[in-house]
Coordinates of C-alpha atoms and ligand atoms in Angstrom, one line a residue:
M1 CA 151.9 55.0 117.0
L2 CA 150.1 58.2 117.1
R3 CA 148.8 59.3 120.4
I4 CA 145.6 61.2 120.4
I5 CA 144.2 61.2 123.9
I6 CA 145.9 61.9 127.2
S7 CA 144.0 61.1 130.3
T8 CA 145.2 61.3 133.8
L9 CA 144.4 59.3 136.9
G10 CA 146.7 61.0 139.2
L11 CA 146.3 64.3 141.1
L12 CA 148.8 66.5 139.3
G13 CA 147.1 67.3 136.1
L14 CA 148.2 66.4 132.6
V15 CA 151.2 64.2 132.5
Q16 CA 152.4 65.0 129.1
A17 CA 155.6 67.0 129.4
Q18 CA 155.1 70.6 128.4
A19 CA 157.1 71.3 125.3
T20 CA 159.0 74.3 126.7
P21 CA 161.6 75.7 124.3
Q22 CA 165.1 74.7 125.3
T23 CA 167.0 77.8 126.3
I24 CA 170.8 77.5 126.2
K25 CA 172.5 80.0 128.4
L26 CA 175.5 81.6 126.8
N27 CA 178.4 82.2 128.9
S28 CA 179.6 85.8 128.6
R29 CA 182.8 85.4 130.4
V30 CA 185.9 86.3 128.3
A31 CA 188.2 83.4 127.8
P32 CA 191.6 83.9 129.2
Q33 CA 194.1 84.8 126.6
G34 CA 195.9 81.9 124.9
T35 CA 193.2 79.3 125.7
S36 CA 190.7 78.2 123.1
L37 CA 187.1 77.9 124.0
K38 CA 186.0 74.3 124.0
R39 CA 182.4 73.4 123.4
R40 CA 181.6 70.0 124.9
A41 CA 179.6 68.7 121.9
L42 CA 178.3 65.2 121.4
S43 CA 178.9 63.4 118.1
P44 CA 176.2 61.7 116.1
T45 CA 175.8 58.0 116.7
T46 CA 174.0 55.2 114.7
I47 CA 172.2 52.3 116.4
P48 CA 170.9 49.2 114.6
F49 CA 167.2 48.4 114.5
A50 CA 165.5 45.0 114.5
D51 CA 162.4 44.5 112.4
F52 CA 159.2 43.2 114.0
F53 CA 157.6 41.2 111.1
L54 CA 154.3 39.4 111.1
G55 CA 153.3 38.8 107.5
T56 CA 154.5 42.4 106.9
D57 CA 157.0 44.8 108.5
L58 CA 155.3 46.2 111.5
Q59 CA 157.8 48.0 113.7
W60 CA 161.5 48.7 114.0
F61 CA 163.1 48.9 117.4
G62 CA 166.5 49.5 118.9
N63 CA 168.1 49.4 122.3
I64 CA 168.5 52.1 125.0
T65 CA 169.8 51.5 128.5
V66 CA 168.1 52.8 131.6
G67 CA 169.4 53.1 135.1
T68 CA 172.7 52.6 137.0
P69 CA 174.0 50.0 136.4
P70 CA 172.5 50.2 132.9
Q71 CA 169.6 47.8 132.0
T72 CA 169.1 47.2 128.3
I73 CA 165.5 48.0 127.1
S74 CA 164.3 47.8 123.5
V75 CA 162.0 50.6 122.2
V76 CA 160.3 51.7 119.1
F77 CA 161.6 55.1 118.1
D78 CA 158.2 56.6 117.4
T79 CA 157.8 59.9 115.6
G80 CA 154.0 59.8 116.4
S81 CA 154.5 60.3 120.2
S82 CA 156.7 62.3 122.5
T83 CA 157.5 60.5 125.8
L84 CA 159.5 57.5 126.9
E85 CA 157.6 54.6 128.4
F86 CA 158.6 50.9 128.9
A87 CA 157.6 47.7 130.7
S88 CA 158.6 47.5 134.3
T89 CA 158.5 44.8 137.0
L90 CA 155.5 46.7 138.4
C91 CA 153.5 45.4 135.4
S92 CA 152.1 41.9 135.9
T93 CA 150.7 41.8 132.4
C94 CA 154.0 42.6 130.7
T95 CA 155.5 39.2 131.2
S96 CA 156.4 38.5 127.6
Q97 CA 158.7 41.6 127.5
V98 CA 161.9 42.5 129.2
Q99 CA 160.9 44.5 132.3
F100 CA 162.9 47.3 133.8
D101 CA 163.5 46.7 137.6
S102 CA 163.7 50.1 139.2
T103 CA 164.8 48.7 142.6
K104 CA 168.2 47.8 140.9
S105 CA 169.0 51.3 139.7
S106 CA 170.7 53.7 142.1
T107 CA 169.8 56.7 139.9
F108 CA 166.1 55.9 139.7
R109 CA 163.7 58.5 141.2
D110 CA 160.0 57.8 141.5
G111 CA 157.8 60.7 140.3
G112 CA 154.7 59.5 142.1
R113 CA 152.2 60.3 139.3
T114 CA 149.9 57.8 137.6
S115 CA 148.4 58.3 134.2
T116 CA 147.1 56.5 131.1
I117 CA 147.9 57.1 127.5
T118 CA 145.8 55.9 124.6
F119 CA 147.2 55.5 121.1
G120 CA 145.2 56.5 118.0
T121 CA 147.1 54.2 115.8
G122 CA 148.4 50.9 117.0
V123 CA 151.4 48.5 116.9
G124 CA 150.2 46.3 114.0
V125 CA 148.1 46.7 111.0
D126 CA 144.7 46.3 112.7
P127 CA 142.6 49.3 113.3
V128 CA 142.5 50.9 116.7
V129 CA 139.2 50.6 118.4
G130 CA 138.3 52.6 121.5
N131 CA 140.9 52.2 124.1
N132 CA 142.5 49.0 122.9
Y133 CA 145.9 50.5 122.8
Q134 CA 146.3 51.9 126.3
L135 CA 149.1 52.0 128.8
T136 CA 148.9 52.7 132.5
L137 CA 152.0 54.6 133.6
R138 CA 153.9 55.8 136.6
S139 CA 156.2 58.8 136.3
A140 CA 159.9 58.7 137.2
T141 CA 163.3 59.9 136.2
D142 CA 166.5 58.0 135.6
T143 CA 169.7 58.0 133.5
V144 CA 169.1 57.0 129.9
S145 CA 171.7 56.2 127.2
V146 CA 171.4 55.6 123.5
G147 CA 174.3 54.5 121.3
G148 CA 176.8 55.5 124.0
L149 CA 175.3 59.0 124.5
T150 CA 174.1 59.5 128.1
A151 CA 171.5 61.8 129.6
P152 CA 170.9 62.0 133.4
G153 CA 167.6 62.6 135.1
V154 CA 165.4 61.9 132.0
S155 CA 161.7 62.1 132.5
L156 CA 160.1 58.7 131.7
F157 CA 157.2 56.4 132.5
L158 CA 157.2 52.9 133.8
I159 CA 154.4 50.8 132.3
T160 CA 152.4 49.3 135.2
K161 CA 149.6 47.9 133.0
Q162 CA 148.9 47.4 129.3
T163 CA 146.1 46.3 127.1
P164 CA 146.6 42.8 125.6
T165 CA 147.2 44.4 122.2
F166 CA 150.8 45.1 123.4
N167 CA 151.5 41.6 124.6
I168 CA 152.8 40.3 121.3
D169 CA 155.5 43.1 121.1
P170 CA 159.1 41.9 121.0
F171 CA 160.1 45.3 122.4
S172 CA 159.6 46.7 125.9
G173 CA 158.5 50.2 125.1
I174 CA 158.3 53.4 123.0
Q175 CA 160.6 56.3 122.8
G176 CA 158.7 59.3 121.4
M177 CA 160.5 61.3 118.8
G178 CA 158.0 64.1 118.2
A179 CA 158.8 67.3 116.4
R180 CA 159.6 69.1 119.7
A181 CA 162.7 67.9 121.6
Q182 CA 161.7 66.4 124.9
G183 CA 163.2 64.0 127.5
L184 CA 166.2 62.0 126.2
F185 CA 166.6 63.8 122.9
A186 CA 166.2 67.3 124.5
S187 CA 168.9 66.4 127.0
L188 CA 171.3 65.2 124.3
V189 CA 170.7 68.4 122.3
S190 CA 171.3 70.6 125.3
Q191 CA 174.7 68.7 125.7
G192 CA 175.6 69.8 122.1
L193 CA 174.2 67.0 119.9
P194 CA 172.9 68.4 116.6
S195 CA 169.1 68.6 116.8
L196 CA 168.1 66.1 114.2
F197 CA 167.8 62.3 113.7
S198 CA 167.5 60.1 110.6
L199 CA 165.7 56.8 110.0
Y200 CA 166.5 54.0 107.7
L201 CA 163.6 51.6 108.0
T202 CA 164.0 48.8 105.6
P203 CA 161.9 45.8 104.5
R204 CA 162.9 42.6 106.4
A205 CA 164.6 41.1 103.2
V206 CA 166.9 44.1 103.2
G207 CA 167.7 44.3 106.9
N208 CA 170.3 46.6 108.4
A209 CA 167.6 49.2 109.5
E210 CA 169.1 51.9 111.7
M211 CA 168.7 55.3 113.3
T212 CA 171.3 58.0 113.3
I213 CA 170.8 60.3 116.2
G214 CA 172.3 63.7 115.7
G215 CA 173.2 63.2 112.1
I216 CA 172.6 61.7 108.6
D217 CA 174.1 58.4 107.3
T218 CA 174.9 59.4 103.7
T219 CA 175.7 55.8 102.7
K220 CA 172.0 54.8 103.0
F221 CA 170.4 56.9 100.2
T222 CA 170.9 58.2 96.7
G223 CA 170.9 61.8 95.5
T224 CA 170.5 64.9 97.7
P225 CA 167.7 65.0 100.3
I226 CA 164.8 67.3 99.6
F227 CA 163.5 69.2 102.6
A228 CA 159.9 70.4 103.3
S229 CA 158.9 72.7 106.2
Q230 CA 156.8 71.4 109.2
A231 CA 153.1 72.3 108.5
A232 CA 152.4 73.6 112.0
S233 CA 154.2 74.4 115.2
S234 CA 153.3 71.2 117.1
S235 CA 154.9 68.0 118.4
T236 CA 153.3 66.1 115.5
W237 CA 155.4 65.8 112.4
Q238 CA 153.3 66.9 109.4
L239 CA 153.6 68.4 105.9
V240 CA 151.0 70.0 103.7
S241 CA 150.3 67.9 100.5
P242 CA 148.6 69.7 97.6
R243 CA 147.7 66.4 95.8
L244 CA 147.5 62.7 95.9
S245 CA 147.8 60.6 92.7
V246 CA 147.1 56.9 92.1
N247 CA 148.7 55.2 89.1
G248 CA 149.3 58.7 87.7
K249 CA 145.6 59.7 88.1
T250 CA 144.0 62.2 90.4
N251 CA 140.5 63.6 90.9
T252 CA 138.8 66.6 92.6
L253 CA 138.9 65.0 96.0
L254 CA 142.4 63.7 95.8
S255 CA 143.7 67.0 94.5
Q256 CA 142.6 69.0 97.5
S257 CA 145.3 70.3 99.8
R258 CA 145.6 68.3 103.1
T259 CA 148.0 67.9 106.0
I260 CA 149.7 64.5 106.2
I261 CA 151.2 63.2 109.4
F262 CA 154.5 61.2 109.3
D263 CA 154.5 58.5 111.9
S264 CA 157.4 55.9 112.1
G265 CA 155.4 54.0 114.8
T266 CA 152.5 53.1 112.4
S267 CA 152.9 50.3 109.9
N268 CA 150.2 51.2 107.4
V269 CA 148.7 54.3 105.9
V270 CA 145.6 55.9 107.3
F271 CA 143.3 58.3 105.4
S272 CA 139.7 59.5 106.0
T273 CA 137.1 57.1 104.6
D274 CA 136.3 59.3 101.5
I275 CA 140.0 59.6 100.5
T276 CA 140.6 55.9 101.2
E277 CA 137.7 54.8 99.0
A278 CA 138.7 57.2 96.2
I279 CA 142.2 55.7 96.1
Y280 CA 140.9 52.2 96.2
A281 CA 138.4 53.0 93.4
I282 CA 141.2 53.9 91.1
I283 CA 143.3 50.8 92.0
S284 CA 140.5 48.3 91.7
P285 CA 136.7 48.3 92.4
D286 CA 137.2 44.9 93.9
I287 CA 139.0 46.2 96.9
K288 CA 136.2 46.1 99.5
P289 CA 135.8 47.0 103.2
N290 CA 136.2 44.0 105.6
P291 CA 133.0 44.1 107.7
N292 CA 134.7 42.0 110.4
E293 CA 137.3 44.7 111.0
P294 CA 135.8 48.1 110.4
G295 CA 138.3 50.5 108.8
T296 CA 140.2 47.7 107.0
Y297 CA 139.9 46.8 103.3
G298 CA 140.9 43.7 101.3
I299 CA 140.9 41.8 98.1
A300 CA 141.4 38.1 97.1
C301 CA 145.0 37.3 97.7
N302 CA 145.4 35.6 94.3
R303 CA 144.5 38.9 92.6
I304 CA 146.5 41.4 94.6
S305 CA 150.0 40.9 93.1
S306 CA 148.7 41.7 89.6
L307 CA 147.2 45.1 90.6
P308 CA 149.1 48.3 89.8
A309 CA 149.0 50.5 92.9
V310 CA 151.5 53.3 92.8
I311 CA 150.5 56.2 95.1
D312 CA 152.3 59.5 94.6
I313 CA 151.9 62.0 97.4
T314 CA 153.0 65.4 96.3
F315 CA 154.7 67.9 98.7
T316 CA 156.3 71.2 98.2
S317 CA 160.0 71.6 99.1
Q318 CA 161.4 74.6 101.0
S319 CA 162.6 76.0 97.6
G320 CA 159.0 75.9 96.4
A321 CA 159.4 73.0 94.0
P322 CA 156.9 70.1 94.0
F323 CA 158.2 66.6 94.8
N324 CA 156.6 63.2 95.2
L325 CA 157.0 60.6 97.9
T326 CA 155.9 57.4 96.2
I327 CA 154.5 54.3 97.8
P328 CA 155.2 51.5 95.3
S329 CA 152.8 48.7 94.3
S330 CA 154.8 46.2 96.5
E331 CA 153.2 47.8 99.6
L332 CA 149.6 47.2 98.5
S333 CA 149.3 43.9 100.4
V334 CA 149.9 43.7 104.1
G335 CA 149.1 40.0 104.1
P336 CA 146.1 37.7 104.7
F337 CA 143.5 38.6 107.3
A338 CA 143.7 36.2 110.3
N339 CA 139.9 35.5 110.2
D340 CA 139.9 35.1 106.3
P341 CA 143.2 33.8 104.9
S342 CA 142.1 33.9 101.3
T343 CA 141.6 37.7 101.5
C344 CA 144.6 40.0 101.7
Q345 CA 144.4 43.3 103.6
T346 CA 145.4 46.4 101.7
L347 CA 147.7 49.1 103.0
I348 CA 145.3 51.9 103.7
N349 CA 143.0 51.9 106.8
A350 CA 140.1 54.3 107.0
L351 CA 139.8 56.6 110.0
D352 CA 137.9 59.8 109.6
G353 CA 139.8 62.9 110.6
L354 CA 143.3 61.4 110.2
N355 CA 145.7 61.5 107.2
L356 CA 148.9 59.7 108.1
V357 CA 151.7 57.8 106.4
G358 CA 153.7 55.2 108.3
A359 CA 156.2 52.6 107.4
S360 CA 154.7 51.7 104.0
L361 CA 156.2 55.0 102.8
L362 CA 159.2 55.3 105.2
K363 CA 160.6 52.0 104.0
H364 CA 161.3 53.5 100.6
W365 CA 162.6 56.9 101.7
Y366 CA 165.6 57.7 103.9
S367 CA 164.0 60.3 106.3
I368 CA 165.7 63.2 108.1
W369 CA 163.7 64.6 111.1
D370 CA 165.3 68.0 111.6
V371 CA 163.9 69.1 115.0
G372 CA 166.1 72.2 115.1
G373 CA 165.2 73.3 111.6
Q374 CA 161.5 72.2 111.9
R375 CA 161.6 70.4 108.5
L376 CA 161.6 66.9 107.2
G377 CA 164.0 65.6 104.6
F378 CA 163.7 62.7 102.2
A379 CA 165.9 60.8 99.7
P380 CA 165.4 57.5 98.0
A381 CA 166.6 54.8 100.4
K382 CA 169.3 52.4 99.1
L383 CA 167.6 49.1 99.4
Ligands
NAG401 C1 169.4 44.7 122.1 O1 170.2 44.2 123.1 C2 170.0 42.7 123.3 C3 170.6 42.3 124.6 O2 171.9 42.8 124.7 C4 170.6 42.1 122.0 O3 170.4 40.7 122.1 C5 169.8 42.6 120.8 O4 170.4 42.1 119.6 C6 169.9 44.1 120.7 N1 169.0 44.6 119.7 C7 169.4 45.4 118.7 C8 168.4 45.8 117.7 O5 170.5 45.9 118.7
NAG402 C1 154.2 63.4 90.8 O1 153.4 62.4 90.5 C2 152.4 62.8 89.6 C3 151.4 61.6 89.4 O2 152.1 60.4 89.1 C4 153.0 63.2 88.2 O3 152.1 63.6 87.3 C5 154.0 64.3 88.5 O4 154.7 64.6 87.3 C6 155.0 64.0 89.6 N1 155.7 65.2 90.0 C7 157.0 65.2 90.1 C8 157.6 66.5 90.5 O5 157.7 64.2 89.9

């Protein structure tokens, strides 16, 4: 879920944690002779993900624990945002989710600030309209653990109110995994965890989705990962792409260079309207905008499976060689529209000013999010 707006209701200014670089103080003392210097490092750990599926794969989520004693909370590990927020007992509209009860945690500290965050891409495949993906939050700190790795005093937000768009979620919150280490991940890195994580997001039929935090699970992909450098120094994961091709064809618009955001919290693909329509024109002139849901497109469900729709997005590796991340034809349909079951929605939503790939691509590529190295790595996922 890509966050684009931060607004604050409290008195203390912007709530988004400042992305200050982590400074690790080196100890200059000389070790006494005969003893070996021991670095207290954390080892990588892998946690399983569950797949939230509604006609198509929407989100993958896994467990963290919060508080003392630990309460299990499920979160989407979302590379499109940077903070940790989850439903709490303070939220009267979060009743379909597991709610964290801060009164039962001895390590909980209220931060006293209230804010709202608005997401620019949502939980499902529907377009985001206005403020329909908004959370009202209260700042706090508490102990947080993931896969047995524990961080004390992690900055987090309790959800105190949410727009109804979040009510269907089978998970309680969102753990931001942006390109700058913050919160839980920053704390684990400062304790010696290698500064990277890897995602294996699979279609429901394959299952066994997982995240390895601090490392790479080499059993989940084929070949050697190809790495490309982050396009900008920002908390948004993004790469420059010199070209898009559809079924092996490109055109003047599609072969312009553009920056593409990688967002594990978004199900679909989002491109500006002109790019979206240029891609659909190559696949089939019968793919049409759905006037009932601006930004979405569709075609008769009985035609969609016969359409070839291979989208190659070209990037440049750190060694300068071009490589393609391909979205296969199988991703073209995201299932029938709720208000028109004979029409199937297609994978790209139009939103001017945004070029973003989500799970439709990440399901087919094992992805390595190297925060320390400011680069993204990909290898074909073993499915
Ligand atoms: C998260 O924890 C709950 C409760 O312990 C468990 O039922 C569920 O299977 C876990 N989910 C994942 C994805 O591990
Ligand atoms: C990338 O895809 C395009 C279009 O299908 C193709 O022409 C090109 O050869 C591919 N490049 C690589 C490096 O595979």
